[in-house]
Coordinates of C-alpha atoms and ligand atoms in Angstrom, one line a residue:
M1 CA 39.1 14.6 -28.3
S2 CA 36.3 16.8 -27.2
N3 CA 35.1 16.8 -23.6
Q4 CA 31.5 17.2 -24.6
R5 CA 29.1 15.1 -22.5
S6 CA 27.2 12.2 -24.0
G7 CA 23.5 12.5 -24.7
L8 CA 21.1 15.0 -23.3
S9 CA 20.4 16.5 -19.9
A10 CA 16.8 16.1 -18.6
R11 CA 16.1 19.7 -19.6
E12 CA 17.1 19.0 -23.2
L13 CA 15.3 15.7 -23.3
F14 CA 11.9 17.1 -22.1
K15 CA 11.5 19.9 -24.6
R16 CA 8.5 22.0 -24.2
G17 CA 5.5 20.7 -26.1
E18 CA 6.9 17.2 -26.7
G19 CA 5.1 14.1 -25.3
V20 CA 8.2 12.1 -24.3
T21 CA 7.5 9.0 -22.3
Y22 CA 9.4 6.0 -20.9
D23 CA 10.1 4.1 -24.1
D24 CA 11.3 7.3 -25.9
F25 CA 14.5 7.5 -23.9
T26 CA 17.1 5.6 -22.0
I27 CA 19.5 6.6 -19.2
L28 CA 23.2 6.5 -20.3
N29 CA 25.9 5.0 -18.2
T30 CA 28.2 8.1 -18.0
T31 CA 29.3 7.8 -14.3
Y32 CA 32.1 5.8 -12.9
S33 CA 30.5 3.6 -10.4
E34 CA 32.2 3.1 -7.0
I35 CA 29.4 2.8 -4.6
D36 CA 28.6 -0.3 -2.7
K37 CA 25.0 -1.6 -2.9
S38 CA 24.8 -1.7 0.9
D39 CA 25.2 2.1 0.9
I40 CA 22.2 2.7 -1.3
S41 CA 18.9 3.8 0.3
L42 CA 15.6 3.8 -1.6
E43 CA 13.9 6.0 1.0
A44 CA 11.0 8.2 -0.1
H45 CA 9.5 11.0 1.9
L46 CA 5.9 11.5 1.3
G47 CA 5.3 14.3 3.8
R48 CA 4.1 14.5 7.4
N49 CA 7.1 12.4 8.5
I50 CA 5.9 9.4 6.6
T51 CA 9.0 7.7 5.0
L52 CA 8.9 4.6 2.9
R53 CA 12.0 2.4 2.6
T54 CA 10.6 1.1 -0.6
P55 CA 9.3 4.0 -2.8
I56 CA 6.1 2.2 -3.8
V57 CA 2.5 3.0 -3.2
A58 CA -0.2 0.4 -4.1
S59 CA -2.9 2.1 -6.1
P60 CA -6.4 2.5 -4.6
M61 CA -8.1 0.1 -7.1
D62 CA -10.5 -2.6 -6.3
T63 CA -8.5 -5.3 -8.1
V64 CA -5.2 -4.2 -6.5
T65 CA -5.4 -2.9 -2.9
S66 CA -7.3 -4.3 0.0
T67 CA -6.3 -6.0 3.3
A68 CA -3.7 -8.5 2.0
M69 CA -2.0 -6.0 -0.3
C70 CA -1.8 -3.3 2.3
I71 CA -0.2 -5.7 4.8
A72 CA 2.2 -7.2 2.3
I73 CA 3.4 -4.0 0.7
A74 CA 3.9 -2.3 4.1
L75 CA 5.9 -5.3 5.3
E76 CA 8.1 -4.8 2.2
G77 CA 8.6 -1.1 3.0
G78 CA 6.0 0.5 0.8
I79 CA 2.4 1.5 1.6
G80 CA -1.1 0.6 0.3
C81 CA -4.0 2.8 -0.2
I82 CA -7.4 1.1 0.3
H83 CA -9.8 1.7 -2.5
Y84 CA -13.3 3.0 -1.8
N85 CA -15.3 0.8 -4.1
F86 CA -17.0 -1.2 -1.4
K87 CA -20.8 -1.3 -2.0
N88 CA -24.0 -2.1 -0.3
P89 CA -26.3 -4.5 -2.2
D90 CA -28.2 -1.5 -3.7
G91 CA -24.9 -0.1 -5.2
S92 CA -24.5 2.7 -2.6
P93 CA -21.1 3.1 -1.0
N94 CA -20.4 1.0 2.0
I95 CA -18.0 3.1 4.1
E96 CA -17.8 0.6 7.0
E97 CA -16.3 -2.2 4.7
Q98 CA -13.4 0.1 3.8
I99 CA -12.9 1.0 7.5
K100 CA -12.8 -2.7 8.4
V101 CA -9.8 -3.0 6.1
V102 CA -8.1 -0.1 7.9
E103 CA -8.7 -1.9 11.2
Q104 CA -7.5 -5.2 9.9
V105 CA -4.2 -3.7 8.6
K106 CA -3.7 -1.8 11.8
R107 CA -4.4 -4.9 13.8
F108 CA -1.9 -6.9 11.8
E109 CA 1.6 -6.5 13.0
N110 CA 1.0 -4.9 16.3
G111 CA 3.6 -5.3 19.0
F112 CA 0.5 -5.1 21.2
I113 CA -2.6 -6.3 19.4
E114 CA -5.3 -3.9 20.6
N115 CA -8.3 -5.6 19.2
P116 CA -7.8 -9.4 19.0
V117 CA -10.8 -11.4 17.9
T118 CA -12.4 -12.6 21.2
V119 CA -14.9 -15.3 21.8
S120 CA -17.3 -16.2 24.6
P121 CA -17.1 -19.4 26.7
E122 CA -20.6 -20.4 25.5
Q123 CA -19.8 -20.3 21.8
T124 CA -19.3 -23.6 20.0
I125 CA -16.0 -24.2 18.1
R126 CA -18.1 -24.0 14.9
E127 CA -19.1 -20.5 15.7
V128 CA -15.5 -19.6 16.6
L129 CA -14.4 -20.9 13.2
E130 CA -17.0 -18.9 11.4
S131 CA -15.9 -15.8 13.2
S132 CA -12.3 -16.6 12.3
Q133 CA -13.3 -16.7 8.7
R134 CA -15.0 -13.4 8.9
N135 CA -11.9 -11.8 10.5
K136 CA -9.5 -13.4 8.1
V137 CA -6.4 -11.4 7.5
G138 CA -5.3 -11.9 3.9
K139 CA -5.1 -15.6 3.3
S140 CA -4.8 -16.7 6.8
S141 CA -7.6 -17.1 9.2
I142 CA -7.2 -16.4 13.0
D143 CA -6.6 -19.6 15.1
N144 CA -6.1 -18.3 18.6
F145 CA -8.7 -16.5 20.7
P146 CA -8.8 -14.8 24.1
V147 CA -12.0 -15.9 25.8
T148 CA -13.8 -13.1 27.5
E149 CA -17.1 -12.6 29.3
N150 CA -19.8 -12.5 26.6
G151 CA -17.0 -12.5 24.0
E152 CA -16.7 -8.7 24.5
P153 CA -13.5 -7.2 23.0
H154 CA -12.2 -5.8 26.2
G155 CA -14.3 -7.9 28.6
K156 CA -13.2 -9.9 31.6
L157 CA -10.6 -12.4 30.5
L158 CA -11.7 -16.0 31.2
G159 CA -9.3 -18.1 29.3
L160 CA -7.5 -18.7 26.0
L161 CA -8.5 -20.9 23.1
R162 CA -5.3 -21.8 21.2
Q163 CA -4.9 -23.6 17.9
Q164 CA -3.8 -26.7 19.7
D165 CA -6.8 -26.8 22.0
Y166 CA -9.4 -27.8 19.4
S167 CA -9.9 -29.9 16.3
R168 CA -11.8 -28.4 13.3
R169 CA -13.2 -31.9 12.8
L170 CA -13.9 -33.4 16.2
H171 CA -14.9 -30.4 18.3
T172 CA -17.3 -28.5 16.1
N173 CA -20.2 -28.8 18.5
V174 CA -18.1 -28.5 21.7
Q175 CA -18.3 -25.3 23.7
V176 CA -15.3 -23.0 24.0
K177 CA -15.3 -23.4 27.8
D178 CA -14.6 -27.1 27.5
R179 CA -11.5 -26.7 25.3
M180 CA -10.0 -23.4 26.5
V181 CA -7.1 -23.0 28.9
P182 CA -8.9 -21.6 31.9
L183 CA -7.8 -18.5 33.7
D184 CA -6.3 -20.5 36.7
K185 CA -4.0 -22.4 34.3
L186 CA -3.2 -19.4 32.0
I187 CA 0.0 -17.5 31.9
M188 CA -0.8 -13.9 31.4
A189 CA 0.6 -10.5 32.2
E190 CA -0.8 -7.5 33.9
W191 CA -0.8 -4.1 32.3
P192 CA 1.4 -1.9 32.3
I193 CA 4.2 -3.9 30.7
T194 CA 6.6 -2.9 28.0
L195 CA 6.9 -4.7 24.7
N196 CA 10.4 -5.9 25.6
Q197 CA 9.1 -7.3 28.9
A198 CA 6.3 -9.1 27.1
N199 CA 8.8 -10.5 24.5
A200 CA 11.1 -11.7 27.3
M201 CA 8.2 -13.4 29.0
L202 CA 7.2 -15.2 25.8
W203 CA 10.6 -16.7 25.5
E204 CA 11.2 -17.5 29.1
R205 CA 7.9 -19.3 29.5
H206 CA 8.0 -21.0 26.1
L207 CA 4.8 -19.3 25.0
L208 CA 3.3 -18.4 21.6
L209 CA 0.7 -16.1 23.0
L210 CA 0.5 -13.7 25.9
P211 CA -2.8 -12.1 26.9
I212 CA -2.4 -8.9 28.9
A213 CA -5.1 -7.8 31.3
D214 CA -5.7 -4.6 33.3
K215 CA -5.9 -4.6 37.1
K216 CA -9.6 -5.5 37.0
G217 CA -8.8 -8.6 34.9
K218 CA -10.2 -7.1 31.7
L219 CA -8.4 -8.0 28.5
K220 CA -6.2 -5.2 27.2
Y221 CA -3.9 -6.6 24.6
L222 CA -2.5 -9.8 23.1
V223 CA 1.1 -10.3 22.2
T224 CA 2.1 -13.1 19.8
R225 CA 5.4 -14.8 18.9
S226 CA 4.5 -14.8 15.2
D227 CA 4.2 -11.0 15.2
L228 CA 7.7 -10.8 16.7
D229 CA 9.0 -13.2 14.1
K230 CA 7.5 -11.0 11.4
N231 CA 9.5 -8.1 12.8
D232 CA 12.7 -10.0 12.2
E233 CA 11.7 -11.2 8.7
F234 CA 10.7 -7.8 7.4
P235 CA 13.2 -5.2 8.4
L236 CA 11.9 -2.6 5.9
T237 CA 8.4 -2.5 7.3
T238 CA 6.5 0.8 7.2
K239 CA 5.3 1.3 10.7
D240 CA 3.8 4.1 12.8
E241 CA 4.9 5.2 16.2
N242 CA 3.0 2.4 17.8
K243 CA 4.7 -0.2 15.6
R244 CA 1.5 -0.8 13.6
L245 CA 1.6 -1.0 9.8
R246 CA 1.0 2.3 8.1
V247 CA -1.9 2.5 5.7
L248 CA -3.8 5.0 3.5
F249 CA -7.4 5.1 2.4
A250 CA -9.0 6.7 -0.6
V251 CA -11.8 9.3 -0.4
E252 CA -13.9 10.8 -3.1
T253 CA -14.3 14.5 -3.6
R254 CA -18.0 14.3 -2.8
P255 CA -18.3 15.6 0.8
E256 CA -21.4 13.6 1.6
F257 CA -19.4 10.4 1.4
A258 CA -15.9 11.7 2.0
Y259 CA -16.6 13.4 5.3
P260 CA -17.9 10.4 7.2
R261 CA -15.2 8.3 5.5
L262 CA -12.5 10.6 6.8
E263 CA -13.9 10.7 10.3
R264 CA -14.1 6.9 10.5
G265 CA -10.8 6.2 8.6
F266 CA -8.7 8.5 10.8
A267 CA -10.5 7.3 14.0
S268 CA -9.4 3.8 13.1
G269 CA -5.8 4.9 12.9
A270 CA -5.1 5.4 9.2
D271 CA -2.0 7.5 8.5
G272 CA -3.2 9.4 5.6
C273 CA -5.7 9.6 2.7
I274 CA -5.7 10.0 -1.0
I275 CA -8.2 12.2 -2.6
D276 CA -8.9 9.9 -5.4
T277 CA -10.1 11.7 -8.6
S278 CA -8.9 11.5 -12.2
Q279 CA -9.0 15.3 -12.3
G280 CA -7.3 16.9 -9.3
F281 CA -7.0 20.4 -10.7
S282 CA -10.4 21.4 -9.5
R283 CA -12.4 23.3 -7.0
Y284 CA -13.7 20.0 -5.5
E285 CA -10.2 18.9 -4.7
A286 CA -9.0 22.3 -3.4
E287 CA -12.0 22.4 -1.1
M288 CA -11.4 18.9 0.1
I289 CA -7.7 19.7 0.9
K290 CA -8.8 22.7 2.9
Y291 CA -11.3 20.6 4.9
I292 CA -8.9 17.8 5.7
L293 CA -6.1 20.1 6.7
Q294 CA -8.3 21.9 9.0
K295 CA -10.0 18.9 10.5
F296 CA -7.1 16.4 10.6
P297 CA -4.0 18.6 10.7
D298 CA -1.6 15.7 11.5
K299 CA -2.5 13.4 8.7
L300 CA -0.8 12.9 5.3
I301 CA -2.9 14.1 2.3
I302 CA -2.1 12.9 -1.2
G303 CA -4.0 14.6 -4.0
G304 CA -4.1 14.4 -7.8
N305 CA -4.3 13.2 -10.4
I306 CA -2.6 15.9 -12.2
S307 CA 0.2 16.2 -14.8
T308 CA 1.0 19.9 -15.2
P309 CA 3.0 22.5 -13.2
E310 CA 0.0 24.7 -13.3
A311 CA -2.0 22.2 -11.3
A312 CA 0.9 21.3 -9.0
R313 CA 1.4 24.9 -8.1
L314 CA -2.3 25.4 -7.2
L315 CA -2.4 22.2 -5.1
A316 CA 0.9 23.1 -3.3
K317 CA -0.6 26.5 -2.5
E318 CA -3.5 24.7 -0.9
G319 CA -1.1 22.9 1.4
L320 CA -1.2 19.5 -0.2
H321 CA 1.8 17.2 0.9
S322 CA 2.1 14.9 -2.0
Y323 CA 0.4 14.3 -5.3
R324 CA -0.2 11.6 -7.9
N325 CA 1.2 12.5 -11.3
G326 CA -0.3 10.9 -14.3
Q327 CA -3.3 11.5 -16.5
G328 CA -4.4 9.1 -19.3
T329 CA -1.4 6.8 -18.8
G330 CA -2.6 3.8 -16.9
S331 CA -2.6 0.4 -18.5
I332 CA -6.4 0.1 -18.1
C333 CA -7.0 3.8 -18.9
T334 CA -9.0 5.1 -21.8
T335 CA -9.2 8.7 -20.7
A336 CA -7.1 10.0 -23.5
G337 CA -9.4 8.5 -26.1
A338 CA -12.6 9.3 -24.1
I339 CA -12.0 13.0 -23.4
G340 CA -8.8 13.8 -25.3
I341 CA -7.0 15.2 -22.3
S342 CA -3.9 13.4 -21.1
R343 CA -0.1 13.8 -20.9
A344 CA 2.8 11.5 -21.7
G345 CA 3.7 10.0 -18.4
A346 CA 7.4 10.9 -18.2
A347 CA 6.9 14.5 -19.5
G348 CA 4.2 15.1 -16.9
I349 CA 6.5 14.0 -14.1
Y350 CA 9.5 15.9 -15.2
H351 CA 7.7 19.2 -15.8
S352 CA 5.5 19.1 -12.7
A353 CA 8.1 17.7 -10.2
K354 CA 10.6 20.3 -11.2
S355 CA 8.4 23.2 -10.0
S356 CA 6.9 21.5 -7.0
K357 CA 7.9 21.3 -3.4
M358 CA 5.3 18.5 -2.8
A359 CA 6.4 14.9 -3.0
T360 CA 5.7 13.6 -6.5
I361 CA 4.3 10.1 -7.0
G362 CA 4.7 8.9 -10.6
D363 CA 1.4 7.1 -11.3
G364 CA 0.3 5.1 -14.4
G365 CA 2.0 3.4 -17.3
L366 CA 4.8 1.7 -15.4
R367 CA 5.3 -1.8 -16.8
Q368 CA 8.7 -2.9 -15.8
V369 CA 11.3 -2.1 -13.2
G370 CA 13.3 0.0 -15.6
D371 CA 10.2 2.3 -15.9
I372 CA 10.3 2.8 -12.2
V373 CA 14.0 3.7 -12.4
K374 CA 13.3 6.3 -15.1
T375 CA 10.4 7.8 -13.1
L376 CA 12.5 8.3 -10.0
T377 CA 15.4 9.6 -12.1
I378 CA 13.4 12.3 -13.8
G379 CA 12.0 13.7 -10.5
A380 CA 9.4 11.4 -8.8
D381 CA 9.9 10.7 -5.1
A382 CA 7.9 7.4 -5.3
V383 CA 5.8 5.5 -7.7
M384 CA 2.2 4.3 -7.6
L385 CA 1.6 0.8 -9.1
G386 CA -1.6 -0.7 -10.5
Y387 CA -0.6 -3.1 -13.2
M388 CA 2.7 -4.1 -11.7
L389 CA 0.9 -5.2 -8.5
A390 CA -2.3 -6.6 -10.1
G391 CA -2.3 -10.3 -10.5
T392 CA -0.3 -10.9 -7.4
Q393 CA -1.3 -13.4 -4.7
E394 CA -2.2 -10.4 -2.5
S395 CA -4.4 -8.5 -4.9
P396 CA -8.2 -9.0 -4.5
G397 CA -9.8 -11.7 -6.7
E398 CA -9.3 -15.3 -7.4
V399 CA -6.7 -16.9 -9.8
E400 CA -8.3 -18.2 -13.0
I401 CA -7.0 -20.2 -15.9
D402 CA -6.8 -18.5 -19.2
E403 CA -8.7 -20.5 -21.8
G404 CA -6.3 -19.8 -24.6
T405 CA -2.9 -20.3 -22.9
G406 CA -3.8 -22.4 -19.9
M407 CA -1.8 -19.9 -17.8
P408 CA -3.0 -18.6 -14.4
I409 CA -4.5 -15.1 -14.6
K410 CA -6.3 -12.5 -12.4
I411 CA -8.8 -9.8 -13.4
Y412 CA -7.5 -6.2 -13.4
R413 CA -9.7 -3.3 -14.2
G414 CA -9.8 0.5 -14.2
M415 CA -11.8 2.2 -11.5
G416 CA -13.5 4.2 -14.3
S417 CA -14.5 1.0 -16.1
K418 CA -18.1 -0.1 -16.6
E419 CA -17.3 -3.2 -14.5
A420 CA -15.9 -1.4 -11.5
N421 CA -19.0 0.8 -11.7
V422 CA -17.9 3.5 -9.4
G423 CA -20.1 5.6 -11.6
G424 CA -21.7 8.6 -10.0
I425 CA -19.6 8.3 -6.8
R426 CA -16.4 9.2 -8.5
G427 CA -17.9 11.8 -10.8
Y428 CA -17.2 9.9 -13.9
S429 CA -19.4 10.6 -16.9
R430 CA -21.3 7.7 -18.4
L431 CA -18.6 7.3 -21.0
P432 CA -16.2 4.9 -19.3
Q433 CA -12.6 6.0 -18.9
G434 CA -11.2 2.5 -18.1
V435 CA -11.5 -1.1 -19.1
Q436 CA -11.3 -4.5 -17.6
G437 CA -8.9 -7.2 -18.6
N438 CA -6.7 -10.1 -17.4
V439 CA -3.1 -10.0 -16.2
N440 CA -0.8 -12.9 -15.7
Y441 CA -0.6 -14.3 -12.2
K442 CA 2.6 -12.9 -10.7
G443 CA 3.0 -14.8 -7.4
S444 CA 3.5 -13.1 -4.0
V445 CA 4.3 -9.5 -3.4
H446 CA 6.9 -10.9 -1.0
E447 CA 8.8 -12.3 -3.9
W448 CA 8.1 -9.6 -6.4
I449 CA 8.9 -6.4 -4.4
P450 CA 12.4 -7.7 -3.4
L451 CA 13.1 -8.2 -7.2
I452 CA 11.9 -4.7 -7.9
R453 CA 14.1 -3.4 -5.1
D454 CA 17.0 -5.4 -6.5
G455 CA 16.6 -3.7 -9.9
L456 CA 16.4 -0.2 -8.4
I457 CA 19.5 -0.8 -6.3
S458 CA 21.4 -2.1 -9.3
A459 CA 20.4 1.0 -11.3
F460 CA 21.4 3.3 -8.5
Q461 CA 24.7 1.6 -8.3
V462 CA 25.3 2.0 -12.0
M463 CA 24.4 5.7 -11.7
N464 CA 26.6 5.9 -8.6
V465 CA 23.9 7.5 -6.4
S466 CA 23.1 6.6 -2.8
S467 CA 19.6 8.1 -2.5
I468 CA 16.6 9.4 -4.5
E469 CA 17.5 12.9 -3.3
E470 CA 21.0 12.7 -4.7
L471 CA 19.6 11.2 -7.9
H472 CA 17.3 14.3 -8.3
K473 CA 20.2 16.7 -7.6
R474 CA 22.4 15.1 -10.2
M475 CA 19.5 15.0 -12.7
Y476 CA 18.7 18.7 -12.3
S477 CA 22.4 19.6 -12.5
G478 CA 22.6 17.9 -15.9
E479 CA 25.0 15.2 -14.7
I480 CA 22.6 12.3 -15.4
R481 CA 22.5 11.9 -19.1
F482 CA 19.8 10.6 -21.4
E483 CA 19.4 9.6 -25.0
R484 CA 16.3 9.6 -27.2
R485 CA 15.5 6.2 -28.8
T486 CA 14.7 5.3 -32.3
I487 CA 12.3 2.5 -33.1
A488 CA 15.2 0.3 -34.0
S489 CA 17.0 0.9 -30.7
L490 CA 13.8 0.1 -28.9
Q491 CA 13.5 -3.2 -30.7
E492 CA 17.2 -3.9 -30.0
S493 CA 16.8 -3.3 -26.3
G494 CA 14.0 -5.9 -26.0
V495 CA 14.5 -9.6 -26.5
H496 CA 15.1 -10.3 -30.1
D497 CA 16.1 -12.9 -32.6
I498 CA 15.7 -15.9 -30.3
K499 CA 13.0 -18.5 -30.5
K500 CA 10.8 -18.5 -27.4
Ligands
IMP601 P1 -1.1 1.2 -14.2 O1 -0.1 1.0 -13.1 O2 -0.5 1.6 -15.5 O3 -2.0 0.1 -14.4 O4 -2.0 2.5 -13.8 C1 -2.7 2.6 -12.6 C2 -3.2 4.0 -12.5 O5 -4.2 4.2 -13.4 C3 -4.0 4.2 -11.2 O6 -3.1 4.4 -10.1 C4 -4.8 5.4 -11.5 O7 -4.1 6.6 -11.4 C5 -5.2 5.2 -12.9 N1 -6.5 4.6 -13.1 C6 -7.2 3.7 -12.4 N2 -8.3 3.4 -12.9 C7 -8.5 4.1 -14.0 C8 -9.5 4.3 -15.0 O8 -10.5 3.6 -15.0 N3 -9.2 5.2 -16.0 C9 -8.1 5.9 -16.0 N4 -7.1 5.8 -15.1 C10 -7.3 4.9 -14.1

């Protein structure tokens, strides 16, 4: 019997000049598996010390990633990138709306909430409820409010209006001062205090909320029990040094909008940005990288999109940390047809990642968990998802009912589509490079991401690898084996011959 290995190495699979993509190959089970699932890590390093425990980035698209998605995906160990298609009524970009999302995400799971929504004693409960709606985080509105002089964010603390202090029905015209717990009855803490001390106080005094004021009695922070519970519930959470959720925001390559966006986004605590363009191998991108590196040297910069080693080499030389790999592959993408320039998703990733020191983010064309496994196996450090996160509870937009099937759906569209109308801002030509369509409603990211993780961990176990790094080493050494698929094998590997 010959000792020849089964199948092909990655090098043999991705022959020069062949547009091989996910459905064209499968990974073979050639390794004896002896690893325990609990020893498998899915950690991805994006650069600048930013590590994800779940190697998933939510794509900066206006039907995928805004406040609720950024929060949910960060809690599940990934990270979201806030899109930049917020507009004023005249169609011009509204930078502040995007920055508001950065602030909402950063405010979410604070140990110490720096900017809780505050109200004034003279406001009516109706006005408070309106403000709660405006400051809604994801689906849930805010129910508890520190009361300060004139309602100023860090004004003199006068009391606390808690959920149990007012009725949305009976007290609409009552003033806050008549329902709040006034200062003389309020349990509060004085700054400085550690998070552990604040936690201990919450438990000892049977509290759900603890306002913290400085020596002059001015509100400094709010600590809440529900935030602490969230810490327990989501052990994978992607957090910064101050225990706030990490978040990215998208910027265009046009300096007149990008510069103020960068200024405001980073001032609001964002951890990094994505230079969001379909054509990253360009002077515009190179100049933007230089600018950001020089102005914000501590922040993560993700560039792209590109799909060739030529482009990856240039961007790495400019100092980029991480890049999106994928051109013409997205589910809503018509670039290949519109301009004839694209690359098969898997081939782009293999060839570019191999010759790049930057972190590679496989972006576009991923439809099922197995595609994510393949992307990571052939060299990506993480994936970016549009389609696979569109249609979740946390993606922007309402659930609708499909007229034909009666099933729940949500809208999903390309950022280069006529409907998204990013138009001149993103530098698209008038010929759209994306479309709008519907996707099935998928439920919550909090159910979906654990399933994706489960699939990835199962695959790692079968391949007997404990980390993405090890997976890459074994792929490059030729140990991980692949096989090309025929049409018949592709049919065979899907559901077949049963009545559905
Ligand atoms: P999907 O996960 O297959 O749906 O692909 C999502 C990716 O498609 C995004 O992360 C972008 O890189 C890319 N993309 C988004 N909008 C457009 C568009 O309008 N045209 C082409 N590509 C797009």
